[in-house]
Short mmCIF file of C-alpha atoms and ligand atoms in Angstrom, two decimals:
data_model
loop_
_atom_site.label_atom_id
_atom_site.label_comp_id
_atom_site.label_asym_id
_atom_site.label_seq_id
_atom_site.Cartn_x
_atom_site.Cartn_y
_atom_site.Cartn_z
CA MET A 1 139.79 80.79 76.13
CA THR A 2 137.61 83.88 76.39
CA VAL A 3 134.25 84.44 78.21
CA LEU A 4 131.89 86.61 76.17
CA ILE A 5 129.77 88.92 78.22
CA THR A 6 126.74 90.49 76.75
CA GLY A 7 125.29 93.32 78.60
CA GLY A 8 128.90 93.73 80.28
CA ALA A 9 128.48 97.48 80.73
CA GLY A 10 125.34 97.36 82.75
CA TYR A 11 124.93 97.12 86.56
CA ILE A 12 125.58 93.76 87.30
CA GLY A 13 127.59 92.89 84.13
CA SER A 14 130.26 95.54 84.91
CA HIS A 15 130.70 94.04 88.38
CA THR A 16 130.93 90.67 87.04
CA CYS A 17 133.67 91.79 84.78
CA VAL A 18 135.55 92.86 87.57
CA GLU A 19 135.27 89.46 89.36
CA LEU A 20 136.02 87.67 86.33
CA LEU A 21 139.13 89.55 85.43
CA ASN A 22 140.35 89.19 88.97
CA ALA A 23 139.75 85.45 88.91
CA GLY A 24 142.04 85.20 85.79
CA TYR A 25 139.56 85.03 82.99
CA GLU A 26 139.91 86.73 79.64
CA ILE A 27 136.72 88.31 78.67
CA VAL A 28 135.17 90.24 75.76
CA VAL A 29 132.16 92.63 76.26
CA VAL A 30 129.20 93.23 73.89
CA ASP A 31 126.73 95.83 74.88
CA ASN A 32 124.51 98.23 72.85
CA PHE A 33 124.63 100.77 75.51
CA SER A 34 120.82 101.12 75.58
CA ASN A 35 121.03 101.26 79.26
CA SER A 36 124.74 101.86 80.03
CA TYR A 37 127.74 103.84 79.19
CA PRO A 38 131.15 102.80 77.92
CA GLU A 39 132.72 104.59 80.84
CA ALA A 40 131.60 101.78 83.06
CA LEU A 41 133.91 99.55 81.02
CA ARG A 42 136.73 102.10 81.42
CA ARG A 43 136.16 101.99 85.03
CA VAL A 44 136.29 98.23 85.13
CA LYS A 45 139.72 98.45 83.43
CA GLU A 46 140.86 101.03 85.82
CA ILE A 47 139.79 98.83 88.97
CA THR A 48 141.21 95.77 87.78
CA GLY A 49 144.26 97.17 85.77
CA LYS A 50 143.42 94.73 82.98
CA ASN A 51 142.30 95.37 79.43
CA PHE A 52 139.78 93.71 77.21
CA HIS A 53 137.89 94.22 73.90
CA GLU A 54 134.41 95.91 73.98
CA TYR A 55 131.99 96.13 70.97
CA PRO A 56 129.05 98.15 70.55
CA ILE A 57 126.88 95.68 69.07
CA ASP A 58 123.29 94.62 69.57
CA LEU A 59 122.36 91.24 70.08
CA LEU A 60 119.70 91.50 67.21
CA ASP A 61 122.62 92.09 64.89
CA GLN A 62 123.41 88.66 64.04
CA GLU A 63 126.21 89.37 61.56
CA GLY A 64 127.86 91.69 64.26
CA LEU A 65 127.64 88.96 66.94
CA GLU A 66 128.99 86.64 64.50
CA SER A 67 132.12 88.69 63.85
CA ILE A 68 132.97 88.46 67.45
CA PHE A 69 132.98 84.66 67.49
CA LEU A 70 135.26 84.66 64.47
CA LYS A 71 137.62 86.94 66.08
CA HIS A 72 137.92 85.70 69.56
CA LYS A 73 138.06 82.17 70.68
CA ILE A 74 134.99 82.19 72.86
CA SER A 75 134.70 79.25 75.25
CA SER A 76 131.43 80.31 77.25
CA VAL A 77 128.80 83.10 77.24
CA ILE A 78 127.57 85.12 80.32
CA HIS A 79 124.34 86.47 79.11
CA PHE A 80 123.20 89.72 80.98
CA ALA A 81 121.89 91.88 78.00
CA GLY A 82 118.18 92.47 78.49
CA LEU A 83 115.46 95.13 79.19
CA LYS A 84 114.57 95.08 82.75
CA ALA A 85 111.87 97.53 83.64
CA VAL A 86 108.65 95.84 84.53
CA GLY A 87 106.32 98.79 83.80
CA GLU A 88 107.97 99.62 80.60
CA SER A 89 107.34 95.99 79.63
CA VAL A 90 103.70 96.41 80.28
CA SER A 91 103.34 99.36 77.79
CA GLU A 92 106.02 97.94 75.34
CA PRO A 93 105.71 94.31 75.43
CA LEU A 94 106.68 93.89 71.95
CA TRP A 95 109.87 95.56 72.31
CA TYR A 96 110.67 93.46 75.39
CA TYR A 97 109.78 90.17 73.73
CA ARG A 98 111.71 91.17 70.64
CA ASN A 99 114.92 92.41 72.60
CA ASN A 100 115.05 89.77 75.40
CA VAL A 101 113.57 86.70 73.69
CA ILE A 102 114.66 87.00 70.15
CA GLY A 103 117.99 88.42 71.22
CA THR A 104 118.55 85.32 73.20
CA ILE A 105 117.63 83.03 70.39
CA ILE A 106 119.96 84.96 67.96
CA LEU A 107 122.79 84.36 70.51
CA CYS A 108 122.13 80.80 71.05
CA GLU A 109 122.13 80.42 67.09
CA VAL A 110 125.34 82.08 66.83
CA MET A 111 126.86 80.09 69.66
CA LYS A 112 125.56 76.82 68.26
CA LYS A 113 127.07 77.80 64.72
CA ASN A 114 130.39 78.42 66.36
CA ASP A 115 130.08 75.31 68.66
CA VAL A 116 130.22 77.40 71.86
CA LYS A 117 127.65 75.66 74.23
CA ASN A 118 128.14 76.90 77.56
CA LEU A 119 125.91 79.42 78.98
CA VAL A 120 125.18 81.54 82.09
CA PHE A 121 121.99 83.44 81.75
CA SER A 122 120.60 86.17 84.01
CA SER A 123 117.14 85.00 85.01
CA SER A 124 115.14 86.65 87.83
CA ALA A 125 113.12 85.86 91.13
CA THR A 126 110.30 87.67 89.22
CA VAL A 127 109.57 84.16 87.48
CA TYR A 128 108.09 82.93 90.98
CA GLY A 129 105.49 85.65 90.74
CA LYS A 130 103.65 85.83 94.09
CA PRO A 131 105.21 82.74 95.93
CA ASP A 132 103.12 80.28 97.84
CA THR A 133 105.83 79.87 100.60
CA VAL A 134 109.08 81.55 101.47
CA PRO A 135 111.72 80.98 101.46
CA ILE A 136 111.38 80.26 97.69
CA PRO A 137 113.18 76.91 96.61
CA GLU A 138 113.92 76.59 92.79
CA ASP A 139 111.32 73.84 92.21
CA SER A 140 108.58 76.39 93.10
CA LEU A 141 105.77 76.88 90.75
CA LEU A 142 106.63 79.48 87.98
CA LYS A 143 103.74 82.15 87.63
CA THR A 144 105.21 85.15 86.64
CA THR A 145 102.75 88.32 86.32
CA ASN A 146 104.07 90.82 83.77
CA PRO A 147 105.66 90.87 80.24
CA TYR A 148 109.30 91.21 81.46
CA GLY A 149 108.97 88.30 83.87
CA ARG A 150 107.43 86.30 81.05
CA THR A 151 110.58 86.98 78.81
CA LYS A 152 112.64 85.44 81.57
CA TYR A 153 110.42 82.66 81.94
CA MET A 154 110.25 81.87 78.13
CA ILE A 155 114.08 82.19 77.89
CA GLU A 156 114.48 79.69 80.90
CA GLU A 157 112.07 77.24 78.95
CA ILE A 158 113.86 77.84 75.55
CA LEU A 159 117.26 76.98 77.01
CA ARG A 160 115.99 73.81 78.58
CA ASP A 161 114.63 72.80 75.21
CA VAL A 162 118.27 73.89 73.72
CA TYR A 163 119.71 71.28 76.32
CA VAL A 164 117.19 68.67 75.63
CA ALA A 165 117.69 68.84 71.93
CA ASP A 166 121.47 68.75 72.30
CA PRO A 167 123.13 67.61 75.77
CA GLU A 168 126.28 68.96 74.73
CA TRP A 169 125.17 72.13 75.85
CA SER A 170 125.68 73.25 79.51
CA ILE A 171 123.50 76.01 80.84
CA ALA A 172 123.21 77.96 84.11
CA ARG A 173 119.74 79.75 84.72
CA LEU A 174 120.53 82.19 87.80
CA ARG A 175 117.48 83.62 89.55
CA TYR A 176 118.61 86.87 91.06
CA PHE A 177 116.55 88.25 94.07
CA ASN A 178 117.13 92.02 94.72
CA PRO A 179 120.66 93.22 93.68
CA ILE A 180 121.85 96.36 95.47
CA GLY A 181 125.13 98.02 96.43
CA ALA A 182 128.17 98.73 94.30
CA HIS A 183 131.90 98.02 94.19
CA ILE A 184 133.92 99.00 97.18
CA SER A 185 136.00 101.43 95.17
CA GLY A 186 133.02 103.68 94.59
CA LYS A 187 133.75 103.79 90.92
CA ILE A 188 131.09 101.50 89.41
CA GLY A 189 127.37 101.33 90.64
CA GLU A 190 123.98 101.33 89.58
CA ALA A 191 123.15 104.17 87.23
CA PRO A 192 119.41 104.24 86.36
CA GLN A 193 118.29 106.49 83.49
CA GLY A 194 115.57 109.01 84.84
CA THR A 195 113.73 108.43 88.13
CA PRO A 196 114.59 105.07 89.60
CA ASN A 197 111.92 102.42 89.67
CA ASN A 198 113.56 100.33 92.53
CA LEU A 199 113.89 101.06 96.17
CA LEU A 200 117.50 101.23 96.68
CA PRO A 201 118.57 103.77 93.79
CA TYR A 202 115.46 105.75 94.82
CA ILE A 203 116.63 106.01 98.54
CA SER A 204 120.20 106.77 97.44
CA GLN A 205 119.01 109.75 95.27
CA VAL A 206 116.84 111.02 98.20
CA ALA A 207 120.02 110.77 100.49
CA VAL A 208 121.96 112.73 97.91
CA GLY A 209 119.30 115.52 97.37
CA LYS A 210 118.40 114.61 93.87
CA LEU A 211 114.98 113.41 94.99
CA ASN A 212 112.76 115.03 97.70
CA GLU A 213 111.18 112.06 99.46
CA LEU A 214 110.68 108.42 99.10
CA LYS A 215 107.03 106.92 98.56
CA VAL A 216 106.91 103.76 100.62
CA PHE A 217 104.47 101.74 98.78
CA GLY A 218 101.96 100.28 101.24
CA ASN A 219 102.34 99.73 105.15
CA ASP A 220 99.24 97.27 105.33
CA TYR A 221 100.92 94.18 104.12
CA GLU A 222 101.25 91.21 106.76
CA THR A 223 104.89 91.63 107.38
CA GLN A 224 106.74 92.84 110.51
CA ASP A 225 106.05 96.39 109.91
CA GLY A 226 103.40 96.43 107.17
CA THR A 227 105.85 97.24 104.41
CA GLY A 228 107.10 94.93 101.61
CA VAL A 229 109.92 92.41 102.53
CA ARG A 230 112.49 91.52 99.96
CA ASP A 231 115.94 89.61 99.85
CA TYR A 232 118.50 92.17 98.94
CA ILE A 233 121.94 90.99 97.76
CA HIS A 234 125.27 92.67 97.27
CA VAL A 235 125.94 92.99 93.51
CA VAL A 236 129.57 91.73 94.48
CA ASP A 237 128.23 88.57 95.98
CA LEU A 238 126.13 88.32 93.07
CA SER A 239 128.98 88.56 90.71
CA ILE A 240 131.17 86.06 92.47
CA GLY A 241 127.95 83.73 92.24
CA HIS A 242 128.39 84.07 88.36
CA VAL A 243 132.01 83.03 88.52
CA LYS A 244 130.84 80.00 90.43
CA ALA A 245 128.12 79.21 88.18
CA LEU A 246 130.68 79.44 84.93
CA GLU A 247 132.91 76.99 86.90
CA LYS A 248 130.02 74.58 87.23
CA VAL A 249 128.79 74.88 83.40
CA GLU A 250 132.44 74.43 82.44
CA SER A 251 132.64 71.26 84.47
CA GLU A 252 129.32 69.62 84.42
CA ARG A 253 126.96 69.54 81.40
CA GLY A 254 123.13 70.10 82.32
CA VAL A 255 120.52 72.80 82.83
CA HIS A 256 121.45 74.11 86.28
CA THR A 257 119.00 76.40 87.99
CA TYR A 258 120.06 78.48 91.08
CA ASN A 259 118.55 81.07 93.27
CA LEU A 260 121.10 83.96 93.87
CA GLY A 261 119.78 85.55 97.15
CA THR A 262 120.81 85.71 100.77
CA GLY A 263 118.03 83.92 102.09
CA ARG A 264 117.23 86.99 104.53
CA GLY A 265 114.23 89.57 103.95
CA TYR A 266 114.41 93.13 104.95
CA SER A 267 111.31 95.42 104.91
CA VAL A 268 111.20 98.90 103.49
CA LEU A 269 111.38 100.55 106.61
CA GLU A 270 114.45 98.47 107.72
CA MET A 271 116.10 99.52 104.23
CA ILE A 272 115.41 103.16 104.98
CA GLU A 273 116.95 102.72 108.34
CA ALA A 274 120.05 100.85 107.28
CA PHE A 275 120.59 103.50 104.65
CA GLU A 276 120.19 106.29 107.06
CA LYS A 277 122.77 104.53 109.29
CA ALA A 278 125.14 104.02 106.43
CA SER A 279 125.03 107.62 104.84
CA GLY A 280 124.45 109.74 107.89
CA GLN A 281 121.56 111.25 106.00
CA GLU A 282 117.95 111.48 107.01
CA ILE A 283 115.52 110.14 104.32
CA SER A 284 112.25 111.61 104.03
CA TYR A 285 109.57 109.49 103.19
CA ILE A 286 105.75 109.27 103.07
CA VAL A 287 103.56 106.08 103.00
CA SER A 288 101.55 105.80 99.81
CA LYS A 289 99.06 103.26 98.43
CA ARG A 290 100.53 99.85 97.53
CA ARG A 291 101.99 99.55 93.85
CA PRO A 292 99.97 97.47 91.49
CA GLY A 293 101.46 94.06 91.08
CA ASP A 294 103.80 94.05 94.24
CA ILE A 295 103.88 91.11 96.45
CA PRO A 296 104.37 91.29 100.24
CA VAL A 297 107.18 89.02 100.80
CA CYS A 298 110.11 87.34 98.77
CA PHE A 299 113.23 85.72 99.79
CA ALA A 300 115.35 82.93 98.56
CA ASP A 301 115.96 79.42 99.50
CA THR A 302 119.54 79.48 98.93
CA ARG A 303 120.79 76.00 99.79
CA LYS A 304 120.98 74.71 96.22
CA ALA A 305 123.47 77.36 95.19
CA PHE A 306 125.43 76.37 98.53
CA GLU A 307 125.60 72.76 97.98
CA GLU A 308 126.07 72.71 94.31
CA LEU A 309 128.21 75.88 93.73
CA GLY A 310 129.99 76.20 97.29
CA TRP A 311 128.67 79.96 97.02
CA ARG A 312 126.79 81.92 99.67
CA ALA A 313 126.31 85.59 99.82
CA GLU A 314 128.96 87.06 102.53
CA ARG A 315 127.96 90.80 102.51
CA GLY A 316 125.33 92.18 104.99
CA ILE A 317 122.78 94.79 104.61
CA ASN A 318 125.15 97.54 106.31
CA GLU A 319 127.81 96.98 103.86
CA MET A 320 125.36 97.07 100.92
CA CYS A 321 124.19 100.37 101.94
CA GLU A 322 127.66 101.79 102.68
CA ASP A 323 128.78 100.67 99.23
CA ALA A 324 125.79 101.94 97.59
CA TRP A 325 126.11 105.52 99.26
CA ARG A 326 129.88 105.61 98.47
CA TRP A 327 128.87 105.08 94.65
CA GLN A 328 126.02 107.56 94.99
CA TRP A 329 127.98 110.61 96.58
CA ARG A 330 131.09 110.26 94.46
CA ASN A 331 128.90 109.94 91.11
CA PRO A 332 125.60 111.86 91.89
CA GLU A 333 124.89 111.88 88.18
CA GLY A 334 125.86 108.45 87.71
CA TYR A 335 128.35 108.04 84.70
CA HIS A 336 126.49 110.55 82.86
CA SER A 337 128.56 113.78 83.26
CA ILE A 338 131.75 112.07 83.15
CA GLU A 339 130.42 110.09 80.05
CA ALA A 340 129.51 113.46 78.36
CA ASP A 341 133.05 114.62 78.83
CA HIS A 342 134.59 111.57 77.57
CA GLN A 343 132.30 111.60 74.48
CA THR A 344 133.80 115.02 73.57
CA SER A 345 137.38 113.59 73.81
CA LEU A 346 136.09 110.61 71.98
CA GLU A 347 134.93 112.70 69.18
CA LYS A 348 138.24 114.63 69.03
CA GLU A 349 140.23 111.34 68.88
CA SER A 350 137.74 109.18 67.16
CA THR A 351 140.36 107.60 64.69
CA LYS A 352 142.32 106.32 67.79
CA PHE A 353 139.51 104.61 69.30
CA PHE A 354 137.26 103.10 66.69
CA VAL A 355 138.51 100.30 64.30
CA ALA A 356 136.23 99.83 61.38
CA PRO A 357 134.66 97.64 60.23
CA GLN A 358 134.20 95.18 63.33
CA GLN A 359 133.41 98.37 65.44
CA GLU A 360 135.86 97.23 67.83
CA LYS A 361 136.67 99.48 70.57
CA VAL A 362 139.45 99.44 73.01
CA LEU A 363 139.69 101.86 75.63
CA LYS A 364 142.88 102.25 77.78
P1 LIG B 401 121.31 96.87 83.17
O1 LIG B 401 120.34 97.37 82.34
O2 LIG B 401 122.25 97.80 83.79
O3 LIG B 401 122.26 95.85 82.30
C1 LIG B 401 121.90 95.24 81.01
C2 LIG B 401 122.57 95.72 79.93
O4 LIG B 401 122.44 95.17 78.56
C3 LIG B 401 122.79 97.24 79.50
O5 LIG B 401 124.12 97.58 79.42
C4 LIG B 401 122.15 97.38 78.34
O6 LIG B 401 122.62 98.52 77.45
C5 LIG B 401 122.49 95.98 77.55
N1 LIG B 401 121.58 95.62 76.54
C6 LIG B 401 120.17 95.55 76.53
N2 LIG B 401 119.66 95.09 75.34
C7 LIG B 401 120.80 94.64 74.57
C8 LIG B 401 120.78 94.19 73.21
N3 LIG B 401 119.84 94.02 72.62
N4 LIG B 401 121.94 94.05 72.77
C9 LIG B 401 123.12 94.41 73.47
N5 LIG B 401 123.19 94.87 74.80
C10 LIG B 401 121.87 95.18 75.32
O7 LIG B 401 120.63 95.61 84.15
P2 LIG B 401 121.18 94.75 85.09
O8 LIG B 401 120.56 95.16 86.26
O9 LIG B 401 122.56 94.88 85.10
O10 LIG B 401 120.57 93.44 84.77
C11 LIG B 401 121.43 92.46 84.01
C12 LIG B 401 120.60 91.28 83.75
O11 LIG B 401 120.07 90.80 84.93
C13 LIG B 401 119.34 91.59 83.11
O12 LIG B 401 119.06 90.59 82.01
C14 LIG B 401 118.13 91.74 83.87
O13 LIG B 401 116.81 91.37 83.48
C15 LIG B 401 118.45 90.63 85.05
N6 LIG B 401 118.20 90.95 86.36
C16 LIG B 401 118.21 92.24 86.86
C17 LIG B 401 117.92 92.57 88.21
C18 LIG B 401 118.09 93.80 88.76
O14 LIG B 401 117.16 93.97 89.86
N7 LIG B 401 118.92 94.50 88.39
C19 LIG B 401 117.12 91.22 88.98
C20 LIG B 401 116.91 90.15 88.26
C21 LIG B 401 117.31 90.03 87.02
C1 LIG B 402 111.38 96.65 96.79
C2 LIG B 402 110.31 97.05 97.69
C3 LIG B 402 108.32 98.11 96.90
C4 LIG B 402 110.14 101.53 95.36
C5 LIG B 402 111.68 94.53 90.96
C6 LIG B 402 111.22 93.81 89.83
C7 LIG B 402 111.96 92.47 89.53
C8 LIG B 402 113.40 92.66 89.89
C9 LIG B 402 113.98 93.56 90.72
C10 LIG B 402 114.46 92.14 87.71
C11 LIG B 402 108.86 96.77 97.56
C12 LIG B 402 108.99 99.07 97.64
C13 LIG B 402 109.95 100.52 95.77
C14 LIG B 402 109.82 102.85 95.85
C15 LIG B 402 108.75 101.39 97.65
N1 LIG B 402 114.00 92.92 88.55
N2 LIG B 402 109.30 100.35 97.06
N3 LIG B 402 109.08 102.79 97.10
O1 LIG B 402 109.63 95.09 93.24
O2 LIG B 402 111.07 93.51 94.43
O3 LIG B 402 111.51 93.86 92.31
O4 LIG B 402 113.24 94.64 90.90
O5 LIG B 402 114.44 91.25 87.58
O6 LIG B 402 111.54 91.99 88.43
O7 LIG B 402 109.89 93.60 89.90
O8 LIG B 402 112.05 95.50 93.64
O9 LIG B 402 113.10 97.56 94.31
O10 LIG B 402 111.14 97.90 93.12
O11 LIG B 402 111.12 97.17 95.42
O12 LIG B 402 108.15 101.40 98.81
O13 LIG B 402 109.89 103.90 95.38
O14 LIG B 402 110.34 98.48 97.83
O15 LIG B 402 106.91 98.13 97.14
O16 LIG B 402 108.23 96.37 98.47
P1 LIG B 402 110.96 94.49 93.45
P2 LIG B 402 111.88 97.15 94.18
#
């Protein structure tokens, strides 16, 4: 039995592929590479010494998706594929609703048609909006504040309705807090296109000399040092959480909702300090005004995931920063430069890699 990973070439997807392969699962990856590179999957194979099929298919391409279900005996799906930039979702809401919401509906329709009803879905702590209390338990009021967050909220609701209509489905809705860090090998990590929006990739690029200085968005919040506090979680811990969630949906039907965080918040200034310690580099920063839409404090109540999945995050903030730094200095351009070299060799040997008509691509 095989697990289909949508968005498997992305940041969290690629790390989860490693953990699934290490746990003995067979996987198949679908990704349109709109925010990732095939090189990430090549490196997953290098890290694990295991091979798998990958398909450059868009979720909106229903026929393409169906062909994968016909070709492979899929038992479960982990669904990462989605657009995730909050600011972009404000300027391009229709694109976000189409890609994220309609993409998920198409995926579920294809799953239903092929009698595959186990699904693990990437939701986000963004569904909580500005929380009334911290730590945030799963049964908090949901009041997300931007189109990206609303796609996650809508998909969560759609998935509940799918289960209510047919209790043969088994669904986990995983609400991630702030994933950072990278695989210990330094071979895979977060590779944002353009200037990063998120704190850790921004700090990493200042440390490696690609960006001049960080803007700290506000130091007048009611927090220990006035800067925003978040629950940063190591991407490998998060990925292991997916393996546990998959075991849960495969063994107990229902709609299961879990926070995946550490339960501990760090301020922006604490993160700068931790990264300086891990990297030995000074992080230049200036304090600027608050970023619109930011909340002061956000961290998870992690008890439910521990009680029901037996999972908790193990890696601390120093390890997160050390691993992020190793990835960053070894790959200052992310996957980009290697991908360009690789593309050239792919073009030369295209017949070896591409098998029409299913667009199957197996990289060694
Ligand atoms: P990512 O952009 O690195 O990965 C998403 C992957 O999905 C990319 O490889 C992209 O090419 C692919 N994709 C997007 N639309 C697609 C489509 N229509 N068809 C096929 N592939 C498509 O992002 P990530 O950080 O790995 O996030 C994975 C998931 O987790 C996303 O759904 C995101 O919203 C969610 N999430 C991320 C964070 C975070 O901070 N990184 C936090 C909470 C939730
Ligand atoms: C963290 C802290 C900023 C950048 C976002 C999305 C959320 C989720 C994760 C997907 C805040 C401060 C940041 C900078 C700064 N993604 N900061 N200077 O805002 O918690 O969440 O990513 O679901 O939906 O909203 O993460 O990393 O952007 O910010 O001072 O250049 O760092 O103000 O306090 P955030 P972040």
